Short mmCIF file of C-alpha atoms in Angstrom, two decimals:
data_model
loop_
_atom_site.label_atom_id
_atom_site.label_comp_id
_atom_site.label_asym_id
_atom_site.label_seq_id
_atom_site.Cartn_x
_atom_site.Cartn_y
_atom_site.Cartn_z
CA MET A 6 32.83 -15.75 230.17
CA ILE A 7 35.35 -17.38 232.59
CA SER A 8 37.18 -19.26 229.85
CA ASP A 9 37.34 -16.14 227.67
CA ARG A 10 39.07 -14.28 230.55
CA TRP A 11 41.62 -17.02 231.12
CA MET A 12 42.32 -17.65 227.51
CA ARG A 13 42.37 -13.98 226.43
CA TRP A 14 45.68 -12.41 225.58
CA PRO A 15 46.67 -9.00 226.62
CA SER A 16 45.67 -6.48 223.97
CA ARG A 17 48.47 -5.39 221.61
CA GLU A 18 47.93 -1.75 222.64
CA SER A 19 48.57 -2.61 226.26
CA ILE A 20 52.09 -4.09 225.67
CA THR A 21 53.48 -1.85 222.93
CA ARG A 22 55.20 1.43 223.44
CA GLU A 23 52.57 3.41 221.65
CA GLY A 24 50.88 5.83 224.07
CA GLN A 25 53.37 5.40 226.84
CA SER A 26 54.97 8.56 228.40
CA VAL A 27 58.58 9.45 227.56
CA ALA A 28 59.31 9.17 231.36
CA ARG A 29 57.94 5.69 231.39
CA LEU A 30 59.90 4.55 228.28
CA TRP A 31 63.18 5.86 229.75
CA PHE A 32 62.45 4.15 233.06
CA VAL A 33 61.98 0.83 231.35
CA ARG A 34 65.25 1.26 229.36
CA VAL A 35 67.25 2.26 232.29
CA LEU A 36 65.94 -0.59 234.21
CA ARG A 37 66.88 -3.11 231.55
CA VAL A 38 70.43 -1.61 231.36
CA VAL A 39 70.75 -1.79 235.14
CA ILE A 40 69.76 -5.37 235.24
CA ALA A 41 71.94 -6.41 232.27
CA GLY A 42 74.88 -4.47 233.82
CA SER A 43 74.38 -6.12 237.12
CA LEU A 44 74.34 -9.51 235.71
CA LEU A 45 77.42 -8.90 233.63
CA TRP A 46 79.26 -7.31 236.52
CA ASN A 47 78.46 -10.27 238.62
CA ALA A 48 79.96 -12.58 236.08
CA PHE A 49 83.08 -10.46 235.56
CA HIS A 50 83.64 -9.77 239.32
CA HIS A 51 83.60 -13.32 240.56
CA ASP A 52 84.67 -15.43 237.68
CA ARG A 53 87.90 -16.01 235.80
CA GLY A 54 88.74 -18.05 232.68
CA TRP A 55 86.22 -20.31 231.20
CA ARG A 56 83.66 -19.49 233.97
CA LEU A 57 83.87 -15.92 232.90
CA VAL A 58 83.26 -16.79 229.25
CA ALA A 59 80.45 -19.20 230.28
CA GLY A 60 78.77 -16.59 232.59
CA VAL A 61 78.81 -13.84 229.98
CA GLY A 62 77.64 -16.22 227.38
CA LEU A 63 74.76 -17.39 229.55
CA VAL A 64 73.73 -13.72 230.18
CA LEU A 65 73.82 -12.88 226.52
CA LEU A 66 71.81 -16.05 225.75
CA CYS A 67 69.17 -15.16 228.32
CA GLY A 68 68.94 -11.53 226.81
CA GLY A 69 68.36 -13.13 223.34
CA LEU A 70 65.65 -15.48 224.68
CA ALA A 71 64.04 -12.68 226.65
CA TRP A 72 63.94 -10.44 223.45
CA ALA A 73 62.53 -13.33 221.46
CA PHE A 74 59.78 -13.93 224.08
CA LEU A 75 58.83 -10.21 223.94
CA ARG A 76 58.40 -10.51 220.07
CA THR A 77 56.46 -13.70 220.04
CA SER A 78 54.22 -12.71 222.97
CA LEU A 79 53.54 -9.46 221.00
CA ASP A 80 52.40 -11.56 218.21
CA GLN A 81 50.27 -13.68 220.40
CA ARG A 82 51.98 -16.90 219.49
CA LEU A 83 51.37 -19.22 222.46
CA TRP A 84 53.54 -22.24 222.12
CA PRO A 85 56.70 -20.32 220.90
CA SER A 86 56.24 -18.04 223.88
CA VAL A 87 55.75 -20.73 226.46
CA THR A 88 58.86 -22.63 224.86
CA LEU A 89 61.03 -19.47 225.23
CA LEU A 90 59.85 -19.07 228.86
CA VAL A 91 60.70 -22.79 229.58
CA LEU A 92 64.15 -22.16 228.04
CA LEU A 93 64.67 -19.13 230.33
CA MET A 94 63.60 -20.98 233.39
CA GLY A 95 66.01 -23.90 232.16
CA CYS A 96 68.75 -21.24 232.08
CA GLY A 97 67.81 -20.28 235.61
CA TYR A 98 68.48 -23.88 236.78
CA ALA A 99 71.71 -23.94 234.72
CA ALA A 100 72.80 -20.68 236.38
CA GLN A 101 71.92 -22.18 239.77
CA ALA A 102 74.01 -25.16 239.04
CA GLY A 103 76.87 -23.03 237.87
CA ASP A 104 76.67 -21.07 241.09
CA TRP A 105 75.48 -17.82 239.33
CA ARG A 106 72.83 -17.28 241.93
CA VAL A 107 71.99 -13.77 241.14
CA LEU A 108 71.31 -14.65 237.48
CA ALA A 109 69.20 -17.61 238.52
CA LEU A 110 66.98 -15.49 240.86
CA VAL A 111 66.57 -12.79 238.28
CA LEU A 112 65.51 -15.43 235.62
CA TRP A 113 62.94 -17.12 237.94
CA CYS A 114 61.45 -13.90 239.23
CA GLY A 115 61.53 -12.28 235.68
CA THR A 116 59.87 -15.29 234.02
CA ALA A 117 57.11 -15.20 236.63
CA VAL A 118 56.43 -11.55 236.21
CA LEU A 119 56.71 -11.66 232.34
CA SER A 120 54.29 -14.71 232.13
CA LEU A 121 51.72 -12.79 234.30
CA GLU A 122 52.13 -9.64 232.30
CA ARG A 123 52.11 -10.92 228.69
CA LEU A 124 50.57 -14.47 228.42
CA PRO A 125 46.93 -15.62 228.77
CA LEU A 126 46.19 -16.20 232.53
CA LEU A 127 45.78 -20.00 231.95
CA ALA A 128 49.30 -20.29 230.52
CA ALA A 129 50.70 -17.83 233.23
CA ALA A 130 49.10 -20.15 235.95
CA VAL A 131 51.27 -23.01 234.72
CA CYS A 132 54.43 -21.04 234.21
CA VAL A 133 54.42 -19.09 237.45
CA PRO A 134 54.38 -22.16 239.87
CA VAL A 135 57.30 -23.67 237.91
CA ALA A 136 59.40 -20.48 238.21
CA MET A 137 58.48 -19.82 241.86
CA THR A 138 59.29 -23.42 242.64
CA GLY A 139 62.84 -22.93 241.48
CA PHE A 140 63.16 -19.61 243.39
CA SER A 141 61.81 -21.14 246.55
CA ALA A 142 64.08 -24.15 246.30
CA TYR A 143 67.26 -22.14 246.13
CA ASN A 144 66.43 -19.04 248.00
CA ASN A 145 68.33 -18.74 251.25
CA ASP A 146 65.79 -16.82 253.16
CA ASN A 147 63.35 -18.50 255.67
CA TRP A 148 60.14 -19.81 254.46
CA LEU A 149 58.08 -16.81 255.62
CA VAL A 150 60.19 -14.34 253.76
CA THR A 151 60.34 -16.63 250.64
CA GLY A 152 56.57 -16.93 250.79
CA LEU A 153 56.05 -13.18 251.03
CA ILE A 154 58.46 -12.63 248.03
CA VAL A 155 56.62 -15.22 245.95
CA VAL A 156 53.17 -13.60 246.81
CA GLY A 157 54.64 -10.15 246.21
CA LEU A 158 56.03 -11.09 242.87
CA ALA A 159 52.69 -12.68 241.78
CA LEU A 160 50.86 -9.52 242.73
CA ALA A 161 53.40 -7.39 241.02
CA GLY A 162 53.05 -9.34 237.76
CA TYR A 163 49.30 -9.17 238.02
CA THR A 164 49.37 -5.42 238.86
CA LEU A 165 51.49 -4.83 235.78
CA ARG A 166 49.01 -6.85 233.73
CA LEU A 167 46.12 -4.66 235.01
CA ASP A 168 48.04 -1.44 234.36
CA ALA A 169 48.85 -2.58 230.82
CA ASP A 170 45.18 -3.50 230.28
CA ALA A 171 44.04 -0.01 231.42
CA ARG A 172 46.64 1.61 229.30
CA GLY A 173 45.54 -0.37 226.31
CA ASN A 174 41.81 0.57 226.87
CA ALA A 175 42.80 4.11 227.19
CA GLN A 176 44.82 3.84 224.06
CA ARG A 177 41.87 2.22 222.14
CA LEU A 178 39.37 4.88 223.35
CA LEU A 179 41.81 7.55 222.23
CA THR A 180 42.01 5.87 218.85
CA GLN A 181 38.21 5.54 218.69
CA GLU A 182 37.85 9.22 219.71
CA ARG A 183 40.20 10.42 217.10
CA ALA A 184 38.38 8.25 214.48
CA ALA A 185 35.05 9.71 215.66
CA ARG A 186 36.36 13.25 215.41
CA THR A 187 37.72 12.71 211.99
CA ALA A 188 34.32 11.16 210.85
CA GLU A 189 32.50 14.04 212.57
CA ALA A 190 34.61 16.51 210.64
CA GLU A 191 34.05 14.86 207.41
CA THR A 192 30.28 14.62 208.03
CA ALA A 193 30.31 18.38 208.92
CA ALA A 194 32.24 19.20 205.81
CA LEU A 195 29.79 17.18 203.62
CA ALA A 196 26.81 18.80 205.38
CA GLU A 197 28.30 22.22 204.86
CA ARG A 198 28.94 21.46 201.12
CA ALA A 199 25.30 20.14 200.85
CA ARG A 200 24.11 23.36 202.51
CA ILE A 201 26.14 25.53 200.11
CA ALA A 202 24.81 23.59 197.12
CA ARG A 203 21.25 23.87 198.33
CA GLU A 204 21.48 27.52 198.80
CA ILE A 205 23.05 28.25 195.37
CA HIS A 206 20.42 25.93 193.84
CA ASP A 207 17.53 27.72 195.54
CA VAL A 208 18.77 31.05 194.46
CA LEU A 209 19.35 30.07 190.97
CA ALA A 210 16.13 28.13 190.65
CA HIS A 211 14.08 30.95 192.03
CA SER A 212 15.73 33.59 189.85
CA LEU A 213 15.84 31.70 186.68
CA SER A 214 12.19 30.49 187.11
CA ALA A 215 11.02 34.17 187.68
CA GLN A 216 12.86 35.23 184.63
CA LEU A 217 11.36 32.38 182.67
CA VAL A 218 7.84 33.52 183.79
CA HIS A 219 8.47 36.97 182.15
CA LEU A 220 10.27 35.67 179.09
CA GLU A 221 7.61 33.12 178.45
CA ALA A 222 5.02 35.88 178.72
CA ALA A 223 6.97 38.02 176.28
CA ARG A 224 7.09 35.17 173.81
CA LEU A 225 3.32 34.64 174.11
CA LEU A 226 2.74 38.36 173.61
CA ILE A 227 4.98 38.38 170.50
CA GLU A 228 3.04 35.38 169.13
CA GLY A 229 -0.14 37.27 169.82
CA GLU A 230 1.00 40.22 168.07
CA ALA A 231 0.85 42.48 171.27
CA THR A 232 1.91 46.01 171.28
CA ARG A 233 5.60 47.06 171.76
CA ASP A 234 4.90 48.46 175.12
CA GLN A 235 3.40 45.25 176.43
CA ILE A 236 6.40 43.27 175.14
CA LEU A 237 8.83 45.76 176.52
CA GLU A 238 7.23 45.64 179.94
CA ARG A 239 7.81 41.89 180.09
CA VAL A 240 11.40 42.19 178.90
CA VAL A 241 12.07 44.91 181.52
CA ALA A 242 10.48 42.77 184.22
CA ALA A 243 12.85 39.88 183.12
CA ARG A 244 15.81 42.19 183.36
CA SER A 245 14.61 43.29 186.79
CA MET A 246 14.31 39.67 187.94
CA ALA A 247 17.95 39.05 186.59
CA ARG A 248 19.07 41.98 188.88
CA GLU A 249 17.22 40.69 191.81
CA GLY A 250 18.72 37.27 191.09
CA LEU A 251 22.22 38.78 191.28
CA ALA A 252 21.34 40.48 194.44
CA GLU A 253 19.98 37.32 195.89
CA THR A 254 23.09 35.49 194.98
CA ARG A 255 25.15 38.06 196.68
CA GLN A 256 22.90 37.89 199.71
CA ALA A 257 23.14 34.10 199.69
CA LEU A 258 26.97 34.32 199.78
CA SER A 259 26.68 36.77 202.65
CA ALA A 260 24.40 34.42 204.38
CA LEU A 261 27.01 31.63 203.95
CA ARG A 262 29.45 33.94 205.71
CA GLY A 263 27.01 34.75 208.47
CA GLU A 264 26.22 38.28 207.24
CA MET A 265 22.38 38.29 206.83
CA THR A 266 19.83 41.00 207.07
CA PRO A 267 16.89 40.48 209.43
CA VAL A 268 14.14 38.28 207.97
CA GLU A 269 11.57 40.99 208.44
CA ASP A 270 13.55 43.43 206.38
CA PHE A 271 14.03 40.83 203.70
CA LEU A 272 10.18 40.08 203.42
CA HIS A 273 9.42 43.85 203.23
CA GLU A 274 11.98 44.22 200.29
CA LEU A 275 10.71 41.03 198.64
CA VAL A 276 7.07 42.35 198.34
CA THR A 277 7.87 45.87 197.19
CA SER A 278 6.94 44.99 193.54
CA ASP A 279 3.77 43.00 194.46
CA LYS A 280 0.43 43.70 195.87
CA ALA A 281 1.45 42.23 199.17
CA SER A 282 1.42 43.28 202.93
CA VAL A 283 3.67 41.91 205.71
CA SER A 284 2.86 41.55 209.26
CA VAL A 285 5.12 40.29 212.01
CA THR A 286 3.90 39.05 215.36
CA GLY A 287 5.68 37.79 218.43
CA ALA A 288 8.99 38.84 220.06
CA ARG A 289 11.45 39.38 217.31
CA ARG A 290 14.80 37.61 217.60
CA ALA A 291 17.67 36.48 215.51
CA LEU A 292 17.03 33.24 213.82
CA PRO A 293 19.68 30.43 213.29
CA ALA A 294 21.17 30.56 209.70
CA GLU A 295 19.32 27.47 208.41
CA ALA A 296 15.88 28.62 209.74
CA SER A 297 16.43 32.09 208.31
CA GLN A 298 17.31 30.73 204.94
CA ALA A 299 14.28 28.41 204.89
CA VAL A 300 11.87 31.32 205.61
CA ARG A 301 13.57 33.38 202.93
CA ARG A 302 13.43 30.66 200.19
CA VAL A 303 9.83 29.61 201.09
CA ALA A 304 8.71 33.20 200.72
CA GLN A 305 10.42 33.61 197.43
CA GLU A 306 9.03 30.42 196.02
CA ALA A 307 5.44 31.28 197.14
CA LEU A 308 5.43 34.67 195.70
CA THR A 309 6.73 33.36 192.44
CA ASN A 310 3.98 30.84 192.38
CA VAL A 311 1.47 33.59 192.94
CA ARG A 312 2.86 35.54 190.01
CA LYS A 313 2.45 32.45 187.76
CA HIS A 314 -0.86 31.00 189.02
CA ALA A 315 -2.76 34.16 190.19
CA PRO A 316 -1.11 37.28 188.81
CA GLY A 317 -2.69 40.41 190.27
CA ALA A 318 -3.93 38.64 193.49
CA LYS A 319 -3.36 40.30 196.76
CA VAL A 320 -0.79 38.43 199.00
CA PHE A 321 -0.77 38.35 202.70
CA VAL A 322 2.55 37.36 204.40
CA ARG A 323 2.62 36.79 208.08
CA LEU A 324 5.69 35.87 210.06
CA ALA A 325 4.96 34.76 213.73
CA TYR A 326 7.65 34.15 216.34
CA GLY A 327 6.41 31.40 218.73
CA GLU A 328 7.84 29.49 221.51
CA GLY A 329 10.81 27.46 220.06
CA GLU A 330 9.55 27.93 216.43
CA VAL A 331 8.80 30.56 213.84
CA THR A 332 5.92 30.22 211.35
CA LEU A 333 5.69 31.85 207.93
CA ASP A 334 2.16 31.99 206.55
CA ILE A 335 1.68 33.19 202.87
CA ARG A 336 -1.83 33.31 201.38
CA ASP A 337 -3.24 34.97 198.35
CA SER A 338 -6.83 36.20 197.46
CA GLY A 339 -6.95 34.10 194.35
CA GLY A 340 -8.02 34.94 190.95
CA PRO A 341 -7.97 33.81 187.27
CA PRO A 342 -5.02 31.71 186.41
CA GLY A 343 -2.21 33.46 184.41
CA GLU A 344 -0.77 32.55 181.03
CA LEU A 345 2.12 30.84 182.64
CA ALA A 346 0.23 28.69 185.11
CA ALA A 347 1.31 25.50 183.27
CA SER A 348 4.92 26.52 183.16
CA GLY A 349 7.57 24.95 185.65
CA ALA A 350 8.07 21.39 186.78
CA GLY A 351 6.31 21.83 190.13
CA TYR A 352 9.31 20.95 192.23
CA GLY A 353 9.71 24.29 194.04
CA LEU A 354 7.47 23.72 196.99
CA LEU A 355 8.63 19.97 197.20
CA GLY A 356 12.25 21.26 197.63
CA MET A 357 11.11 23.74 200.31
CA ARG A 358 9.29 20.84 202.15
CA GLU A 359 12.46 18.72 202.13
CA ARG A 360 14.39 21.84 203.45
CA ALA A 361 11.83 22.17 206.25
CA GLU A 362 11.97 18.46 207.20
CA LEU A 363 15.82 18.51 207.31
CA LEU A 364 15.46 21.26 210.03
CA GLY A 365 12.80 19.29 211.90
CA GLY A 366 9.94 21.51 210.68
CA SER A 367 7.07 21.14 208.31
CA LEU A 368 5.64 22.80 205.28
CA THR A 369 2.02 22.66 204.13
CA ALA A 370 0.64 24.00 200.93
CA GLY A 371 -2.98 23.88 199.58
CA PRO A 372 -6.01 25.84 198.63
CA GLY A 373 -7.69 28.07 201.13
CA GLU A 374 -11.15 29.77 201.22
CA GLU A 375 -10.05 32.21 198.46
CA GLY A 376 -6.66 31.42 197.16
CA PHE A 377 -3.68 29.35 197.94
CA ILE A 378 -1.92 29.00 201.45
CA VAL A 379 1.59 28.09 202.11
CA THR A 380 2.69 27.59 205.78
CA LEU A 381 6.10 26.92 206.98
CA LYS A 382 7.12 25.95 210.57
CA VAL A 383 10.70 25.54 211.58
CA PRO A 384 12.14 25.11 215.16
CA THR A 385 14.47 27.88 216.35
#
C-alpha cells in the first residue's frame, strides 16, 4: 500500500485542463505570462550585448524545457520527466553562475513545486532536495528565513498535488455519474420499449385468440351442417370480439399515455356479455400503470379461458385492495368442456405469470372445488 502511494502518478484528470473553471485557467495563464515577462525584463534591464542575448536565450530555453516537462509528465514518462527537471535545475545553476539570480531562484523553486505536483512522490523526494539545496546555497536571506521558504515551498507543492488529486477525483466521479445517467436512460428506454411491446402483444393476443374461438366454433358448426342462425351467431360474436379488440387497442394506447379508466369500471365492462359478477373490497385507490395493466390483462385472459374451457359457466370476479397490494381473484362454477377446449397454445397464463413476477407479484392458477381459479397479487 505504501509503495503504491509513493510510486503512483497523479491522475491524468488532475493535471489536465478538463473540468477547471474559466477563472482558474485564466489565473494560470496570467501567472505564466507575468513570470516569463519578469524574467525577460530582468534580462533586458540589466544586461547589454552578449549577456542580453545569452539571458534571453536562457529564458527561452527554460520555457521550452518546462513545456516539454509538462507534456512528458502528462504522459507519465518518468525518466524523460526527471531528465528535463535535471536540465532545468542545471539551467538554474548556470543562471546563478551568470549572475541571473532571479532566474536561478525561479528555476529552483519552480522545479521543486512542479516535481511535487506532477511526479510520483518517490521521484519528487529526490528532485526537491536537489532544487532546494541550490536555492539555499545562493539565497541571501538568513538560515531561518531560508528554512521557512523551503518548508513553505514544499507545503505549497504538496498542497497543489492534493488539490489536483481532489479535482481529478471529482472529475472522475462526474464522468462516472454521466455514464451512469446515460446507462440509466438507455435502460429506461429499453424497459419502456419492452412495456409497450408487451402491452401491444397482450392486446392482440387476447383479441385474436377470442376471435379464433368464435371462428373455430363457426367452422365446426359449418362442418356439422348446423343451422344458418347458429353459424351467424358465431360470426357475429367474432365480429364483436374484433370490435372489442380495436377498443382494447385504443385503451392500451391511452394507458401508455397515462389515460386509463378505473380498474373497477373496466372489469364491469369486461363481463357485460358473460354470466359474471364483479365485487370490489377494500379502500379503492388509483393503481400504478403497470399494476393496473396486469389486473386488466389477467382478467381478459381468464375470461377468455372460461369461454373456451367452460362455456356457460358462472364467473365470479373479486378485486380486493389490501395493504400495499391488490388481489384479483377469478373463479368459475365449472361445467362440461367446450368445443374449443383444445385450441390455443396454452401460453396465456404463463405470460401473465411472467408479467406479475416482473412487478414483484405472483399469479396462481389451478382447479378449485367446482371450476378453475386464477389469483393475481401485485404490489401497489
